Amino acid sequence: MIGLTHKQTELLDVIKEFIEEHGVAPSFDEMAAALGKGKSQIHRLVVKLVERGAIYQMKGRARAIEVADARDLVNLG
């Protein structure tokens, strides 16, 4: 994916797959477990994905992550 690091792309894939399988976004604990990373590392990656426009996150709500529409992802470069 254009404009994302390998780690960011890896997390984005985890989020997409989890949403497809469960119908909701993964928790930070679930993302950390899936990638074998700490929650602080996951938080930094999520912040970067939000900054790049790859995902949207609603503050104050659990599992409130949405993946950006494919049209939005084309413009990440």
PDB file of C-alpha atoms in Angstrom, residues 2-45:
ATOM      1  CA  ILE A   2       1.307   3.425  -0.929  1.00  0.00           C
ATOM      2  CA  GLY A   3       2.686   5.590   1.862  1.00  0.00           C
ATOM      3  CA  LEU A   4       2.505   3.043   4.695  1.00  0.00           C
ATOM      4  CA  THR A   5       5.398   1.300   6.375  1.00  0.00           C
ATOM      5  CA  HIS A   6       5.560  -2.482   6.546  1.00  0.00           C
ATOM      6  CA  LYS A   7       4.428  -2.450  10.205  1.00  0.00           C
ATOM      7  CA  GLN A   8       1.533  -0.103   9.443  1.00  0.00           C
ATOM      8  CA  THR A   9       0.413  -2.298   6.542  1.00  0.00           C
ATOM      9  CA  GLU A  10       0.692  -5.373   8.739  1.00  0.00           C
ATOM     10  CA  LEU A  11      -1.546  -3.808  11.409  1.00  0.00           C
ATOM     11  CA  LEU A  12      -4.028  -2.596   8.794  1.00  0.00           C
ATOM     12  CA  ASP A  13      -4.291  -6.160   7.473  1.00  0.00           C
ATOM     13  CA  VAL A  14      -4.923  -7.475  11.002  1.00  0.00           C
ATOM     14  CA  ILE A  15      -7.670  -4.894  11.512  1.00  0.00           C
ATOM     15  CA  LYS A  16      -9.333  -5.688   8.171  1.00  0.00           C
ATOM     16  CA  GLU A  17      -9.253  -9.448   8.759  1.00  0.00           C
ATOM     17  CA  PHE A  18     -10.592  -9.116  12.299  1.00  0.00           C
ATOM     18  CA  ILE A  19     -13.477  -6.909  11.172  1.00  0.00           C
ATOM     19  CA  GLU A  20     -14.340  -9.368   8.389  1.00  0.00           C
ATOM     20  CA  GLU A  21     -14.337 -12.288  10.805  1.00  0.00           C
ATOM     21  CA  HIS A  22     -15.967 -10.703  13.874  1.00  0.00           C
ATOM     22  CA  GLY A  23     -17.916  -7.719  12.571  1.00  0.00           C
ATOM     23  CA  VAL A  24     -16.145  -5.331  14.969  1.00  0.00           C
ATOM     24  CA  ALA A  25     -12.655  -3.881  15.172  1.00  0.00           C
ATOM     25  CA  PRO A  26     -10.069  -5.616  17.364  1.00  0.00           C
ATOM     26  CA  SER A  27      -9.188  -4.232  20.775  1.00  0.00           C
ATOM     27  CA  PHE A  28      -5.685  -2.926  21.382  1.00  0.00           C
ATOM     28  CA  ASP A  29      -4.956  -6.128  23.321  1.00  0.00           C
ATOM     29  CA  GLU A  30      -6.089  -8.259  20.377  1.00  0.00           C
ATOM     30  CA  MET A  31      -4.003  -6.220  17.922  1.00  0.00           C
ATOM     31  CA  ALA A  32      -0.972  -6.483  20.213  1.00  0.00           C
ATOM     32  CA  ALA A  33      -1.407 -10.253  20.527  1.00  0.00           C
ATOM     33  CA  ALA A  34      -1.827 -10.702  16.773  1.00  0.00           C
ATOM     34  CA  LEU A  35       1.415  -8.879  16.036  1.00  0.00           C
ATOM     35  CA  GLY A  36       3.395  -9.885  19.125  1.00  0.00           C
ATOM     36  CA  LYS A  37       3.893  -6.247  20.122  1.00  0.00           C
ATOM     37  CA  GLY A  38       3.150  -4.141  23.189  1.00  0.00           C
ATOM     38  CA  LYS A  39       0.050  -1.973  23.458  1.00  0.00           C
ATOM     39  CA  SER A  40       2.121   1.213  23.327  1.00  0.00           C
ATOM     40  CA  GLN A  41       3.593   0.121  19.980  1.00  0.00           C
ATOM     41  CA  ILE A  42       0.090  -0.654  18.688  1.00  0.00           C
ATOM     42  CA  HIS A  43      -1.135   2.744  19.856  1.00  0.00           C
ATOM     43  CA  ARG A  44       1.652   4.485  17.914  1.00  0.00           C
ATOM     44  CA  LEU A  45       0.830   2.467  14.787  1.00  0.00           C
TER      45      LEU A  45
END
